[in-house]
PDB file of C-alpha atoms in Angstrom:
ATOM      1  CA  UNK A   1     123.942 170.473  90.348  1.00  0.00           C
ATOM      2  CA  UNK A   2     120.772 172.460  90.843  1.00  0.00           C
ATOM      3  CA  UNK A   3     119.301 172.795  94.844  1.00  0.00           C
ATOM      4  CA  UNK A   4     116.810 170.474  95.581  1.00  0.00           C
ATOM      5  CA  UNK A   5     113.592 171.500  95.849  1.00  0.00           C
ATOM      6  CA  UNK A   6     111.414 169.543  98.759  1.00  0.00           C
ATOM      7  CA  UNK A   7     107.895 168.320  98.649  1.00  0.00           C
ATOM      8  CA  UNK A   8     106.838 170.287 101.281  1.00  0.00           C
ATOM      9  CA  UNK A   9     107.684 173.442  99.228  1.00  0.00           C
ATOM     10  CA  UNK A  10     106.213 171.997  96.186  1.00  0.00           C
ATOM     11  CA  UNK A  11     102.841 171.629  97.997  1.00  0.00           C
ATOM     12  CA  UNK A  12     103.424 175.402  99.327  1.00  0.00           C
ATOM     13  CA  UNK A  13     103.652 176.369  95.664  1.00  0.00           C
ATOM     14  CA  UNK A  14     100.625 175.284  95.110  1.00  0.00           C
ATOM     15  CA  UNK A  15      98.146 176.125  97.677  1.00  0.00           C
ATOM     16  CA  UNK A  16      96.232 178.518  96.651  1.00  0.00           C
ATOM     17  CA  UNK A  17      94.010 176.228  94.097  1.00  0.00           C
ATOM     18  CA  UNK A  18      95.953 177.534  90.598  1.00  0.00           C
ATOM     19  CA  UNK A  19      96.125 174.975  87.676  1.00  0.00           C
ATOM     20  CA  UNK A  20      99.390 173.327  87.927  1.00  0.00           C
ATOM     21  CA  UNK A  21     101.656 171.226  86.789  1.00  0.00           C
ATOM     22  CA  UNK A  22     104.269 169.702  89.091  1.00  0.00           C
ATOM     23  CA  UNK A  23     107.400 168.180  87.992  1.00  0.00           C
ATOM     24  CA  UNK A  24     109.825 166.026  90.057  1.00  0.00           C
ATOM     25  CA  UNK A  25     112.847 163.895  89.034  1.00  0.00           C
ATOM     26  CA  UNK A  26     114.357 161.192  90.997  1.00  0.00           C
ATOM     27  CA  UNK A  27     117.726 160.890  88.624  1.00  0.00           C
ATOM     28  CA  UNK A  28     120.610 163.864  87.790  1.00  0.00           C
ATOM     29  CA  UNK A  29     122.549 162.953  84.634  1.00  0.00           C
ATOM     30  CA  UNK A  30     125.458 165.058  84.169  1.00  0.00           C
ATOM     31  CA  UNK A  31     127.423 164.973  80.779  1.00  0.00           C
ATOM     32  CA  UNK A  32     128.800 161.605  80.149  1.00  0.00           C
ATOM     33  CA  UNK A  33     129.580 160.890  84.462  1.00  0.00           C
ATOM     34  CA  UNK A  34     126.102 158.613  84.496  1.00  0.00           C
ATOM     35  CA  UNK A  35     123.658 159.458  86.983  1.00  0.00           C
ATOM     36  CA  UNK A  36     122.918 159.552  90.239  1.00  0.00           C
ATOM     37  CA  UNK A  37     119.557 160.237  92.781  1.00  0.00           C
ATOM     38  CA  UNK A  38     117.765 163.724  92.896  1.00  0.00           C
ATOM     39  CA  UNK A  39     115.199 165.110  94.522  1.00  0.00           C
ATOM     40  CA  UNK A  40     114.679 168.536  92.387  1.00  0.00           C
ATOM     41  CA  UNK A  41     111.229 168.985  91.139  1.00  0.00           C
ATOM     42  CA  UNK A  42     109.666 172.585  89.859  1.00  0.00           C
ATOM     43  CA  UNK A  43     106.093 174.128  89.499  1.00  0.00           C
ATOM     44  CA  UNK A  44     104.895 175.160  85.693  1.00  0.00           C
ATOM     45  CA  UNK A  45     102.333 177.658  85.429  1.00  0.00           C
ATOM     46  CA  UNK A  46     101.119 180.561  84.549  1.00  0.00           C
ATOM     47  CA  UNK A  47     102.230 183.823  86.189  1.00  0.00           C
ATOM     48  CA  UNK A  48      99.638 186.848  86.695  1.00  0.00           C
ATOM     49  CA  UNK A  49     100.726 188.333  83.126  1.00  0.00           C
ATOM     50  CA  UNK A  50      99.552 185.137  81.153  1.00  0.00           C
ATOM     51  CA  UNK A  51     103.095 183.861  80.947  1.00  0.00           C
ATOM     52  CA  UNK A  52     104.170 180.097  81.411  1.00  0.00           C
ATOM     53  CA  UNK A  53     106.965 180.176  84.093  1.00  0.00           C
ATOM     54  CA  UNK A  54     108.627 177.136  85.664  1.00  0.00           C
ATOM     55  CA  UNK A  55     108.438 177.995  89.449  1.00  0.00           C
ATOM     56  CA  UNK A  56     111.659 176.901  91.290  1.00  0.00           C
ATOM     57  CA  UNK A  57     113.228 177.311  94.614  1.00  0.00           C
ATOM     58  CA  UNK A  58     116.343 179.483  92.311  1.00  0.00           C
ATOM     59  CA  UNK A  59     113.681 182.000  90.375  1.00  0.00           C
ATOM     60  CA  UNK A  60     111.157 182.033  88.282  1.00  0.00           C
ATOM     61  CA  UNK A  61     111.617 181.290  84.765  1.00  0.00           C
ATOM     62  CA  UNK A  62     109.715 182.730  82.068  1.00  0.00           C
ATOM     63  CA  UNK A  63     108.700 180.066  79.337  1.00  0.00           C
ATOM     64  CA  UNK A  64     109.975 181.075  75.959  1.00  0.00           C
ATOM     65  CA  UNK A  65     108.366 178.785  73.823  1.00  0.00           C
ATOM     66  CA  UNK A  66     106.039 175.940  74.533  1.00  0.00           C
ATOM     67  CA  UNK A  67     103.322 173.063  72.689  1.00  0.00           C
ATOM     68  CA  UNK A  68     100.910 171.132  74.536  1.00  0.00           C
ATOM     69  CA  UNK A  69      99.238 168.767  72.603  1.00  0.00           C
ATOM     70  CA  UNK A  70      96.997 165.795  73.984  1.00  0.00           C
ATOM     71  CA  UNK A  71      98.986 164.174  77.126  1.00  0.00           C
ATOM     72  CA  UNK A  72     102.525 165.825  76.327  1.00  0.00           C
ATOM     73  CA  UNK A  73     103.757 169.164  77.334  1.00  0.00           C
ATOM     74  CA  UNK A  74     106.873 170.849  75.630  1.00  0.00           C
ATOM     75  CA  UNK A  75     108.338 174.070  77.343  1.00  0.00           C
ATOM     76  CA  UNK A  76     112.317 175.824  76.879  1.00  0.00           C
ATOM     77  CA  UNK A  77     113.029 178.373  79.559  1.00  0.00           C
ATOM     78  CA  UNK A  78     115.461 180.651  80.139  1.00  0.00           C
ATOM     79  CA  UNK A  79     117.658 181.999  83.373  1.00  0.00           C
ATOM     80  CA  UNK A  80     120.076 181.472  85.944  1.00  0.00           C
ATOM     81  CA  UNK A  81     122.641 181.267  83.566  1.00  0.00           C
ATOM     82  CA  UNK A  82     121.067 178.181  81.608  1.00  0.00           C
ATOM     83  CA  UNK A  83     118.647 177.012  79.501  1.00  0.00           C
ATOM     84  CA  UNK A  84     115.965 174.654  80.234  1.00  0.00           C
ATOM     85  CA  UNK A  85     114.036 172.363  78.036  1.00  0.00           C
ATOM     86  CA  UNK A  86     111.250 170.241  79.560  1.00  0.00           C
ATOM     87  CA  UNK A  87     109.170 167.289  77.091  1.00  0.00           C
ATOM     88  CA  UNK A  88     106.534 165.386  79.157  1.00  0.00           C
ATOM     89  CA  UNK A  89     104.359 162.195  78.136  1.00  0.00           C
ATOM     90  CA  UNK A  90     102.992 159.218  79.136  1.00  0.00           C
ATOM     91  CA  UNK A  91     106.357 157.663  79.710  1.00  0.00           C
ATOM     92  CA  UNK A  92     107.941 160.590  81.931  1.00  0.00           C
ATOM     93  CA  UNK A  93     109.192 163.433  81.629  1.00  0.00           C
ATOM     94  CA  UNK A  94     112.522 164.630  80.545  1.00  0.00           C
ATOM     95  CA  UNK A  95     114.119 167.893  81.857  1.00  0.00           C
ATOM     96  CA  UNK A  96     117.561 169.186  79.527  1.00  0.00           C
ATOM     97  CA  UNK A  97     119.650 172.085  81.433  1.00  0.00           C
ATOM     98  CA  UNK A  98     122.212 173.513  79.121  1.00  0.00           C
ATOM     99  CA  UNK A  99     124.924 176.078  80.982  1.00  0.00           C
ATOM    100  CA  UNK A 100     128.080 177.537  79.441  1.00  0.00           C
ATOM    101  CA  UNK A 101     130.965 175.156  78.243  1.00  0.00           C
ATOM    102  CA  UNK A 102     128.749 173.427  76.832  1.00  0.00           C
ATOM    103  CA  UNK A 103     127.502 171.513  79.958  1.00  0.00           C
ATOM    104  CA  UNK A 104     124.293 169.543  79.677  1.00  0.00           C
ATOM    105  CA  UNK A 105     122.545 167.841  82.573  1.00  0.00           C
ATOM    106  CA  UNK A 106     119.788 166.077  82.445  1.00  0.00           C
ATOM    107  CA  UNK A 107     116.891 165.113  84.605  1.00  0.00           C
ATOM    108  CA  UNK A 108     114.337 161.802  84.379  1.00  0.00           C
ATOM    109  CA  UNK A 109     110.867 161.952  86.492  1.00  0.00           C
ATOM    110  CA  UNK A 110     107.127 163.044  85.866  1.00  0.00           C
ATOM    111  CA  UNK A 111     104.625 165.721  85.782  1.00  0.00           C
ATOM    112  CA  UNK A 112     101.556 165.378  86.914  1.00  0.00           C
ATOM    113  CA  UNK A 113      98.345 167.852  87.072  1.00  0.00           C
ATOM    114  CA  UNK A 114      97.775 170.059  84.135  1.00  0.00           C
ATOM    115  CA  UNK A 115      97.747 173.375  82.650  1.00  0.00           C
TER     116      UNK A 115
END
């Protein structure tokens, strides 16, 4: 559904030494179809201005709202024509994309690194 961003771009993203977190999710749920292999991941962090953004190969997305407590990290975005809510934890992390219809998919991976 969305492109798939590489891990050679994800390291590009982050050269440069900035506090980072970086997502990646092996499985693409779409609506009630099941699942099936992925290889998107994105960057979250914080843009110039202060802002959260996720970073992705499509645009960056400005974080809307977001909670980080004590190993989780909550964040909904918006752009590209969807919405995008991301919950990490110790388990994984969970990535929701909600586009027009309603459509939902849904992504299952990790984050790792920190903001």
């Amino acid at each position: 559904m969305l492109k798939q961003l590489g891990l050679a771009a994800l390291m590009a993203l982050t050269a440069g030494g900035a506090q980072a977190m970086i997502c990646t999710f092996e499985a693409e749920c779409f609506e009630q179809d099941g699942c099936m292999d992925s290889g998107f991941g994105f960057e979250v962090t914080t843009s110039d201005t202060g802002t959260l953004q996720f970073v992705t190969e499509f645009g960056d997305l400005d974080v809307v709202w977001s909670s980080d407590d004590i190993d989780t990290f909550s964040g909904l975005a918006t752009g590209a024509g969807a919405d995008y809510f991301l919950t990490t934890g110790a388990e994984g992390a969970r990535l929701s994309v909600h586009l027009d219809g309603p459509v939902a998919v849904t992504y299952i991976g990790q984050c790792e690194g920190g903001l």
